[in-house]
Amino acid sequence: MDWTLACLACGATSAADGMPTVCRCGEPWVVEYPSRVPGLLDRAELRRHSGMWRFRSFLPLMPEESPVTLGEGDTPLLELQRTGERLGAPQLLLKDESVNPTGSFKSRGLSAAITRAAAAGATGFVLPTAGNAGVAASAYGARAGLPVQVFAPAWTPARLVEQMRRFGASVTLLDGHIGVCGGAAREWAAERGWNDLSTLREPYRIEGKKTLGLEIAMQLGWSLPSAVIYPAGGGTGLIGMWRAFTQLRELGWVSDEMPRLFAVQSEGCAPVVRAWEGGAEAVSAWPDPDTSAFGLRVPGPLGGRLMLRAIRESLGGAAAVSDAEMVTMAERVTREEGVDLSPEGGATLAAASHLLADGTLTAGDRIVTFNTGAGWLYRSA
Ligand SMILES: *Cc1c(COP(=O)(O)O)cnc(C)c1O
């Protein structure tokens, strides 16, 4: 492999053989490509492939390898003219990730993670999830021809459980929160030697999510927005885009400043916002997570330090919005723009509205928001 693993917390490095987990210090690994220098000419390669794997020179894939793919990526970056006018942001954009193969942007991370684990000889996959990650893992596991075991809290929406089972996954519903499911997943992985796909317990989901940032830059003609507003659960997308923008700037593919990165969470589960507002370096667990935006119900994200660092170094911020506010905004923008917004998507626009109202962002900002998943997945069948 021509990439290595680095720990931004303790400075450790490691070869990327086999199926890596986390650094000895407990923090997630990030992937580095010291021997790759995608030059200006390599932009031609972007046209030879489609979807997120067009960026293979930025991704953990050897030239002779084929990824486990369902055509994820290449999602539209839409101008929200009416909503932008209403909020006072003439350059308001929405990356619509609901059109990914499994209805959410989890496709990107799981395509990358399952590609690597399958190449390293994985015999099965296990993960704890309350939502879209389970659907994506089930689909990509099927695509790789390998079994998937999901541990989900009993309150997981029936439609999502049904989707996972249709893709052939075995789903075990547990009485308890996501932490209980995480424990069951680790036990399962240890007993059977299956690959644990939990957020940031392996390094490649971030790499898949990195393509969000690469795609945005490409769609903007190799320039960067001035602000990015991301609905943060485990934070893979936020960390991934931070890596993407850093790598593009280092390579000279873009010359703009690093975009200001904003994390938005629900008032019912806002551990990153609380840590940010308290000036902390690490995120401590939120005691009783309560939000209907299941993508944001992550009380103790393993990538907390990395998220806070990305926010701090990019001069961004973190904001909480209520469930009522995100749902109302989602409904309104769905009618206003014809995009079926999830509550998480509504959250990014609700946060944009706050940041514009308090002057953190202005009419001169080019703002990217995200519809991370399809709205219909949340409505009962
Ligand atoms: C998982 C998810 C999120 C949060 O993504 P992270 O990478 O965990 O921060 C946001 N929205 C939706 C719809 C999701 O499924």
PDB file of N, CA and C in Angstrom, residues 161-237:
ATOM      1  N   VAL A 161     -34.850  -0.673   9.180  1.00  0.00           N
ATOM      2  CA  VAL A 161     -34.590  -2.087   9.499  1.00  0.00           C
ATOM      3  C   VAL A 161     -34.987  -2.947   8.309  1.00  0.00           C
ATOM      4  N   GLU A 162     -36.126  -2.617   7.717  1.00  0.00           N
ATOM      5  CA  GLU A 162     -36.614  -3.374   6.561  1.00  0.00           C
ATOM      6  C   GLU A 162     -35.623  -3.274   5.387  1.00  0.00           C
ATOM      7  N   GLN A 163     -35.101  -2.060   5.174  1.00  0.00           N
ATOM      8  CA  GLN A 163     -34.124  -1.863   4.100  1.00  0.00           C
ATOM      9  C   GLN A 163     -32.882  -2.736   4.325  1.00  0.00           C
ATOM     10  N   MET A 164     -32.373  -2.737   5.573  1.00  0.00           N
ATOM     11  CA  MET A 164     -31.173  -3.534   5.884  1.00  0.00           C
ATOM     12  C   MET A 164     -31.447  -5.008   5.583  1.00  0.00           C
ATOM     13  N   ARG A 165     -32.607  -5.489   6.029  1.00  0.00           N
ATOM     14  CA  ARG A 165     -32.919  -6.917   5.842  1.00  0.00           C
ATOM     15  C   ARG A 165     -33.110  -7.245   4.367  1.00  0.00           C
ATOM     16  N   ARG A 166     -33.651  -6.330   3.607  1.00  0.00           N
ATOM     17  CA  ARG A 166     -33.822  -6.583   2.168  1.00  0.00           C
ATOM     18  C   ARG A 166     -32.483  -6.780   1.478  1.00  0.00           C
ATOM     19  N   PHE A 167     -31.459  -6.082   1.992  1.00  0.00           N
ATOM     20  CA  PHE A 167     -30.112  -6.262   1.434  1.00  0.00           C
ATOM     21  C   PHE A 167     -29.426  -7.509   1.999  1.00  0.00           C
ATOM     22  N   GLY A 168     -30.137  -8.253   2.817  1.00  0.00           N
ATOM     23  CA  GLY A 168     -29.621  -9.531   3.285  1.00  0.00           C
ATOM     24  C   GLY A 168     -28.889  -9.479   4.608  1.00  0.00           C
ATOM     25  N   ALA A 169     -28.893  -8.319   5.265  1.00  0.00           N
ATOM     26  CA  ALA A 169     -28.182  -8.226   6.548  1.00  0.00           C
ATOM     27  C   ALA A 169     -28.992  -8.902   7.647  1.00  0.00           C
ATOM     28  N   SER A 170     -28.302  -9.364   8.665  1.00  0.00           N
ATOM     29  CA  SER A 170     -28.964  -9.846   9.868  1.00  0.00           C
ATOM     30  C   SER A 170     -29.017  -8.687  10.853  1.00  0.00           C
ATOM     31  N   VAL A 171     -30.223  -8.323  11.301  1.00  0.00           N
ATOM     32  CA  VAL A 171     -30.379  -7.163  12.189  1.00  0.00           C
ATOM     33  C   VAL A 171     -30.849  -7.642  13.550  1.00  0.00           C
ATOM     34  N   THR A 172     -30.092  -7.309  14.594  1.00  0.00           N
ATOM     35  CA  THR A 172     -30.496  -7.626  15.962  1.00  0.00           C
ATOM     36  C   THR A 172     -30.870  -6.335  16.663  1.00  0.00           C
ATOM     37  N   LEU A 173     -32.130  -6.246  17.120  1.00  0.00           N
ATOM     38  CA  LEU A 173     -32.581  -5.044  17.838  1.00  0.00           C
ATOM     39  C   LEU A 173     -32.340  -5.237  19.323  1.00  0.00           C
ATOM     40  N   LEU A 174     -31.679  -4.268  19.940  1.00  0.00           N
ATOM     41  CA  LEU A 174     -31.343  -4.376  21.355  1.00  0.00           C
ATOM     42  C   LEU A 174     -32.059  -3.298  22.160  1.00  0.00           C
ATOM     43  N   ASP A 175     -32.454  -3.656  23.385  1.00  0.00           N
ATOM     44  CA  ASP A 175     -33.007  -2.682  24.312  1.00  0.00           C
ATOM     45  C   ASP A 175     -31.851  -1.897  24.883  1.00  0.00           C
ATOM     46  N   GLY A 176     -31.711  -0.666  24.469  1.00  0.00           N
ATOM     47  CA  GLY A 176     -30.587   0.101  24.990  1.00  0.00           C
ATOM     48  C   GLY A 176     -30.129   1.078  23.942  1.00  0.00           C
ATOM     49  N   HIS A 177     -29.204   1.942  24.332  1.00  0.00           N
ATOM     50  CA  HIS A 177     -28.776   3.001  23.421  1.00  0.00           C
ATOM     51  C   HIS A 177     -27.672   2.492  22.500  1.00  0.00           C
ATOM     52  N   ILE A 178     -27.141   3.401  21.702  1.00  0.00           N
ATOM     53  CA  ILE A 178     -26.178   3.027  20.683  1.00  0.00           C
ATOM     54  C   ILE A 178     -24.888   2.469  21.293  1.00  0.00           C
ATOM     55  N   GLY A 179     -24.567   2.913  22.523  1.00  0.00           N
ATOM     56  CA  GLY A 179     -23.375   2.401  23.214  1.00  0.00           C
ATOM     57  C   GLY A 179     -23.479   0.902  23.489  1.00  0.00           C
ATOM     58  N   VAL A 180     -24.672   0.463  23.867  1.00  0.00           N
ATOM     59  CA  VAL A 180     -24.911  -0.961  24.113  1.00  0.00           C
ATOM     60  C   VAL A 180     -24.704  -1.739  22.813  1.00  0.00           C
ATOM     61  N   CYS A 181     -25.196  -1.162  21.712  1.00  0.00           N
ATOM     62  CA  CYS A 181     -25.044  -1.805  20.404  1.00  0.00           C
ATOM     63  C   CYS A 181     -23.562  -1.855  20.009  1.00  0.00           C
ATOM     64  N   GLY A 182     -22.823  -0.808  20.349  1.00  0.00           N
ATOM     65  CA  GLY A 182     -21.391  -0.771  20.050  1.00  0.00           C
ATOM     66  C   GLY A 182     -20.653  -1.891  20.780  1.00  0.00           C
ATOM     67  N   GLY A 183     -21.032  -2.126  22.042  1.00  0.00           N
ATOM     68  CA  GLY A 183     -20.415  -3.193  22.820  1.00  0.00           C
ATOM     69  C   GLY A 183     -20.695  -4.557  22.185  1.00  0.00           C
ATOM     70  N   ALA A 184     -21.945  -4.749  21.767  1.00  0.00           N
ATOM     71  CA  ALA A 184     -22.326  -6.023  21.133  1.00  0.00           C
ATOM     72  C   ALA A 184     -21.551  -6.219  19.830  1.00  0.00           C
ATOM     73  N   ALA A 185     -21.357  -5.142  19.087  1.00  0.00           N
ATOM     74  CA  ALA A 185     -20.648  -5.231  17.804  1.00  0.00           C
ATOM     75  C   ALA A 185     -19.181  -5.609  18.034  1.00  0.00           C
ATOM     76  N   ARG A 186     -18.566  -5.001  19.040  1.00  0.00           N
ATOM     77  CA  ARG A 186     -17.146  -5.299  19.293  1.00  0.00           C
ATOM     78  C   ARG A 186     -16.958  -6.743  19.742  1.00  0.00           C
ATOM     79  N   GLU A 187     -17.916  -7.215  20.551  1.00  0.00           N
ATOM     80  CA  GLU A 187     -17.867  -8.595  21.006  1.00  0.00           C
ATOM     81  C   GLU A 187     -17.985  -9.553  19.807  1.00  0.00           C
ATOM     82  N   TRP A 188     -18.944  -9.247  18.948  1.00  0.00           N
ATOM     83  CA  TRP A 188     -19.185 -10.062  17.747  1.00  0.00           C
ATOM     84  C   TRP A 188     -17.924 -10.098  16.877  1.00  0.00           C
ATOM     85  N   ALA A 189     -17.319  -8.919  16.689  1.00  0.00           N
ATOM     86  CA  ALA A 189     -16.119  -8.827  15.850  1.00  0.00           C
ATOM     87  C   ALA A 189     -14.980  -9.653  16.450  1.00  0.00           C
ATOM     88  N   ALA A 190     -14.827  -9.562  17.786  1.00  0.00           N
ATOM     89  CA  ALA A 190     -13.741 -10.279  18.455  1.00  0.00           C
ATOM     90  C   ALA A 190     -13.949 -11.793  18.357  1.00  0.00           C
ATOM     91  N   GLU A 191     -15.197 -12.233  18.530  1.00  0.00           N
ATOM     92  CA  GLU A 191     -15.474 -13.677  18.516  1.00  0.00           C
ATOM     93  C   GLU A 191     -15.307 -14.290  17.133  1.00  0.00           C
ATOM     94  N   ARG A 192     -15.768 -13.556  16.125  1.00  0.00           N
ATOM     95  CA  ARG A 192     -15.804 -14.156  14.784  1.00  0.00           C
ATOM     96  C   ARG A 192     -14.708 -13.654  13.851  1.00  0.00           C
ATOM     97  N   GLY A 193     -13.982 -12.643  14.279  1.00  0.00           N
ATOM     98  CA  GLY A 193     -12.961 -12.079  13.408  1.00  0.00           C
ATOM     99  C   GLY A 193     -13.546 -11.245  12.279  1.00  0.00           C
ATOM    100  N   TRP A 194     -14.807 -10.800  12.437  1.00  0.00           N
ATOM    101  CA  TRP A 194     -15.402  -9.953  11.416  1.00  0.00           C
ATOM    102  C   TRP A 194     -14.894  -8.520  11.570  1.00  0.00           C
ATOM    103  N   ASN A 195     -15.031  -7.758  10.513  1.00  0.00           N
ATOM    104  CA  ASN A 195     -14.543  -6.380  10.503  1.00  0.00           C
ATOM    105  C   ASN A 195     -15.579  -5.431  11.132  1.00  0.00           C
ATOM    106  N   ASP A 196     -15.128  -4.647  12.113  1.00  0.00           N
ATOM    107  CA  ASP A 196     -15.997  -3.695  12.808  1.00  0.00           C
ATOM    108  C   ASP A 196     -16.001  -2.370  12.054  1.00  0.00           C
ATOM    109  N   LEU A 197     -17.171  -1.992  11.532  1.00  0.00           N
ATOM    110  CA  LEU A 197     -17.278  -0.779  10.705  1.00  0.00           C
ATOM    111  C   LEU A 197     -17.733   0.443  11.496  1.00  0.00           C
ATOM    112  N   SER A 198     -17.738   0.367  12.833  1.00  0.00           N
ATOM    113  CA  SER A 198     -18.169   1.514  13.647  1.00  0.00           C
ATOM    114  C   SER A 198     -17.445   2.780  13.233  1.00  0.00           C
ATOM    115  N   THR A 199     -18.162   3.897  13.318  1.00  0.00           N
ATOM    116  CA  THR A 199     -17.604   5.197  12.943  1.00  0.00           C
ATOM    117  C   THR A 199     -16.246   5.432  13.593  1.00  0.00           C
ATOM    118  N   LEU A 200     -15.242   5.650  12.780  1.00  0.00           N
ATOM    119  CA  LEU A 200     -13.886   6.018  13.193  1.00  0.00           C
ATOM    120  C   LEU A 200     -13.137   4.926  13.963  1.00  0.00           C
ATOM    121  N   ARG A 201     -13.710   3.726  14.035  1.00  0.00           N
ATOM    122  CA  ARG A 201     -12.931   2.608  14.572  1.00  0.00           C
ATOM    123  C   ARG A 201     -12.127   1.945  13.467  1.00  0.00           C
ATOM    124  N   GLU A 202     -12.350   2.423  12.259  1.00  0.00           N
ATOM    125  CA  GLU A 202     -11.478   2.047  11.130  1.00  0.00           C
ATOM    126  C   GLU A 202     -11.252   3.355  10.354  1.00  0.00           C
ATOM    127  N   PRO A 203     -10.138   3.484   9.630  1.00  0.00           N
ATOM    128  CA  PRO A 203      -9.767   4.796   9.095  1.00  0.00           C
ATOM    129  C   PRO A 203     -10.367   5.171   7.738  1.00  0.00           C
ATOM    130  N   TYR A 204     -11.130   4.278   7.097  1.00  0.00           N
ATOM    131  CA  TYR A 204     -11.434   4.528   5.687  1.00  0.00           C
ATOM    132  C   TYR A 204     -12.783   5.180   5.411  1.00  0.00           C
ATOM    133  N   ARG A 205     -13.691   5.162   6.410  1.00  0.00           N
ATOM    134  CA  ARG A 205     -14.957   5.879   6.174  1.00  0.00           C
ATOM    135  C   ARG A 205     -14.680   7.372   5.986  1.00  0.00           C
ATOM    136  N   ILE A 206     -13.708   7.902   6.728  1.00  0.00           N
ATOM    137  CA  ILE A 206     -13.341   9.317   6.544  1.00  0.00           C
ATOM    138  C   ILE A 206     -12.859   9.555   5.121  1.00  0.00           C
ATOM    139  N   GLU A 207     -12.096   8.616   4.586  1.00  0.00           N
ATOM    140  CA  GLU A 207     -11.561   8.804   3.237  1.00  0.00           C
ATOM    141  C   GLU A 207     -12.682   8.873   2.201  1.00  0.00           C
ATOM    142  N   GLY A 208     -13.701   8.027   2.384  1.00  0.00           N
ATOM    143  CA  GLY A 208     -14.849   8.098   1.483  1.00  0.00           C
ATOM    144  C   GLY A 208     -15.542   9.449   1.590  1.00  0.00           C
ATOM    145  N   LYS A 209     -15.728   9.907   2.819  1.00  0.00           N
ATOM    146  CA  LYS A 209     -16.408  11.188   3.027  1.00  0.00           C
ATOM    147  C   LYS A 209     -15.573  12.372   2.540  1.00  0.00           C
ATOM    148  N   LYS A 210     -14.283  12.164   2.461  1.00  0.00           N
ATOM    149  CA  LYS A 210     -13.395  13.205   1.946  1.00  0.00           C
ATOM    150  C   LYS A 210     -13.820  13.632   0.542  1.00  0.00           C
ATOM    151  N   THR A 211     -14.397  12.691  -0.202  1.00  0.00           N
ATOM    152  CA  THR A 211     -14.780  13.008  -1.583  1.00  0.00           C
ATOM    153  C   THR A 211     -15.867  14.069  -1.657  1.00  0.00           C
ATOM    154  N   LEU A 212     -16.608  14.281  -0.547  1.00  0.00           N
ATOM    155  CA  LEU A 212     -17.558  15.402  -0.502  1.00  0.00           C
ATOM    156  C   LEU A 212     -16.825  16.706  -0.799  1.00  0.00           C
ATOM    157  N   GLY A 213     -15.720  16.897  -0.111  1.00  0.00           N
ATOM    158  CA  GLY A 213     -14.943  18.134  -0.265  1.00  0.00           C
ATOM    159  C   GLY A 213     -14.294  18.229  -1.636  1.00  0.00           C
ATOM    160  N   LEU A 214     -13.775  17.096  -2.131  1.00  0.00           N
ATOM    161  CA  LEU A 214     -13.140  17.103  -3.452  1.00  0.00           C
ATOM    162  C   LEU A 214     -14.168  17.444  -4.528  1.00  0.00           C
ATOM    163  N   GLU A 215     -15.359  16.852  -4.392  1.00  0.00           N
ATOM    164  CA  GLU A 215     -16.416  17.102  -5.380  1.00  0.00           C
ATOM    165  C   GLU A 215     -16.881  18.553  -5.359  1.00  0.00           C
ATOM    166  N   ILE A 216     -17.047  19.098  -4.162  1.00  0.00           N
ATOM    167  CA  ILE A 216     -17.493  20.493  -4.059  1.00  0.00           C
ATOM    168  C   ILE A 216     -16.486  21.397  -4.766  1.00  0.00           C
ATOM    169  N   ALA A 217     -15.196  21.180  -4.515  1.00  0.00           N
ATOM    170  CA  ALA A 217     -14.165  22.014  -5.155  1.00  0.00           C
ATOM    171  C   ALA A 217     -14.233  21.880  -6.676  1.00  0.00           C
ATOM    172  N   MET A 218     -14.408  20.647  -7.147  1.00  0.00           N
ATOM    173  CA  MET A 218     -14.484  20.432  -8.598  1.00  0.00           C
ATOM    174  C   MET A 218     -15.720  21.116  -9.161  1.00  0.00           C
ATOM    175  N   GLN A 219     -16.860  20.973  -8.470  1.00  0.00           N
ATOM    176  CA  GLN A 219     -18.106  21.562  -8.967  1.00  0.00           C
ATOM    177  C   GLN A 219     -18.051  23.089  -8.965  1.00  0.00           C
ATOM    178  N   LEU A 220     -17.199  23.658  -8.115  1.00  0.00           N
ATOM    179  CA  LEU A 220     -17.049  25.116  -8.081  1.00  0.00           C
ATOM    180  C   LEU A 220     -15.881  25.547  -8.971  1.00  0.00           C
ATOM    181  N   GLY A 221     -15.503  24.711  -9.926  1.00  0.00           N
ATOM    182  CA  GLY A 221     -14.429  25.080 -10.852  1.00  0.00           C
ATOM    183  C   GLY A 221     -13.093  25.246 -10.150  1.00  0.00           C
ATOM    184  N   TRP A 222     -12.777  24.314  -9.250  1.00  0.00           N
ATOM    185  CA  TRP A 222     -11.543  24.349  -8.457  1.00  0.00           C
ATOM    186  C   TRP A 222     -11.402  25.650  -7.679  1.00  0.00           C
ATOM    187  N   SER A 223     -12.502  25.934  -6.957  1.00  0.00           N
ATOM    188  CA  SER A 223     -12.424  26.978  -5.945  1.00  0.00           C
ATOM    189  C   SER A 223     -13.162  26.440  -4.718  1.00  0.00           C
ATOM    190  N   LEU A 224     -13.056  27.134  -3.610  1.00  0.00           N
ATOM    191  CA  LEU A 224     -13.668  26.652  -2.376  1.00  0.00           C
ATOM    192  C   LEU A 224     -14.750  27.622  -1.921  1.00  0.00           C
ATOM    193  N   PRO A 225     -15.777  27.098  -1.244  1.00  0.00           N
ATOM    194  CA  PRO A 225     -16.770  27.996  -0.647  1.00  0.00           C
ATOM    195  C   PRO A 225     -16.129  28.737   0.527  1.00  0.00           C
ATOM    196  N   SER A 226     -16.815  29.752   1.060  1.00  0.00           N
ATOM    197  CA  SER A 226     -16.226  30.408   2.230  1.00  0.00           C
ATOM    198  C   SER A 226     -16.714  29.770   3.526  1.00  0.00           C
ATOM    199  N   ALA A 227     -17.845  29.077   3.468  1.00  0.00           N
ATOM    200  CA  ALA A 227     -18.355  28.418   4.679  1.00  0.00           C
ATOM    201  C   ALA A 227     -19.051  27.116   4.317  1.00  0.00           C
ATOM    202  N   VAL A 228     -18.914  26.149   5.212  1.00  0.00           N
ATOM    203  CA  VAL A 228     -19.520  24.833   5.043  1.00  0.00           C
ATOM    204  C   VAL A 228     -20.269  24.535   6.339  1.00  0.00           C
ATOM    205  N   ILE A 229     -21.552  24.159   6.222  1.00  0.00           N
ATOM    206  CA  ILE A 229     -22.347  23.883   7.433  1.00  0.00           C
ATOM    207  C   ILE A 229     -22.774  22.427   7.410  1.00  0.00           C
ATOM    208  N   TYR A 230     -22.260  21.654   8.357  1.00  0.00           N
ATOM    209  CA  TYR A 230     -22.359  20.198   8.329  1.00  0.00           C
ATOM    210  C   TYR A 230     -23.127  19.666   9.544  1.00  0.00           C
ATOM    211  N   PRO A 231     -24.086  18.754   9.319  1.00  0.00           N
ATOM    212  CA  PRO A 231     -24.820  18.166  10.446  1.00  0.00           C
ATOM    213  C   PRO A 231     -23.991  17.062  11.086  1.00  0.00           C
ATOM    214  N   ALA A 232     -23.437  17.326  12.239  1.00  0.00           N
ATOM    215  CA  ALA A 232     -22.411  16.440  12.806  1.00  0.00           C
ATOM    216  C   ALA A 232     -22.983  15.419  13.771  1.00  0.00           C
ATOM    217  N   GLY A 233     -22.772  14.161  13.446  1.00  0.00           N
ATOM    218  CA  GLY A 233     -23.019  13.055  14.364  1.00  0.00           C
ATOM    219  C   GLY A 233     -21.656  12.556  14.814  1.00  0.00           C
ATOM    220  N   GLY A 234     -21.165  11.518  14.129  1.00  0.00           N
ATOM    221  CA  GLY A 234     -19.810  11.037  14.390  1.00  0.00           C
ATOM    222  C   GLY A 234     -18.747  11.959  13.805  1.00  0.00           C
ATOM    223  N   GLY A 235     -19.116  12.745  12.823  1.00  0.00           N
ATOM    224  CA  GLY A 235     -18.227  13.778  12.301  1.00  0.00           C
ATOM    225  C   GLY A 235     -17.349  13.368  11.130  1.00  0.00           C
ATOM    226  N   THR A 236     -17.602  12.187  10.545  1.00  0.00           N
ATOM    227  CA  THR A 236     -16.709  11.743   9.467  1.00  0.00           C
ATOM    228  C   THR A 236     -16.673  12.724   8.291  1.00  0.00           C
ATOM    229  N   GLY A 237     -17.825  13.303   7.962  1.00  0.00           N
ATOM    230  CA  GLY A 237     -17.867  14.218   6.820  1.00  0.00           C
ATOM    231  C   GLY A 237     -17.113  15.506   7.109  1.00  0.00           C
TER     232      GLY A 237
END
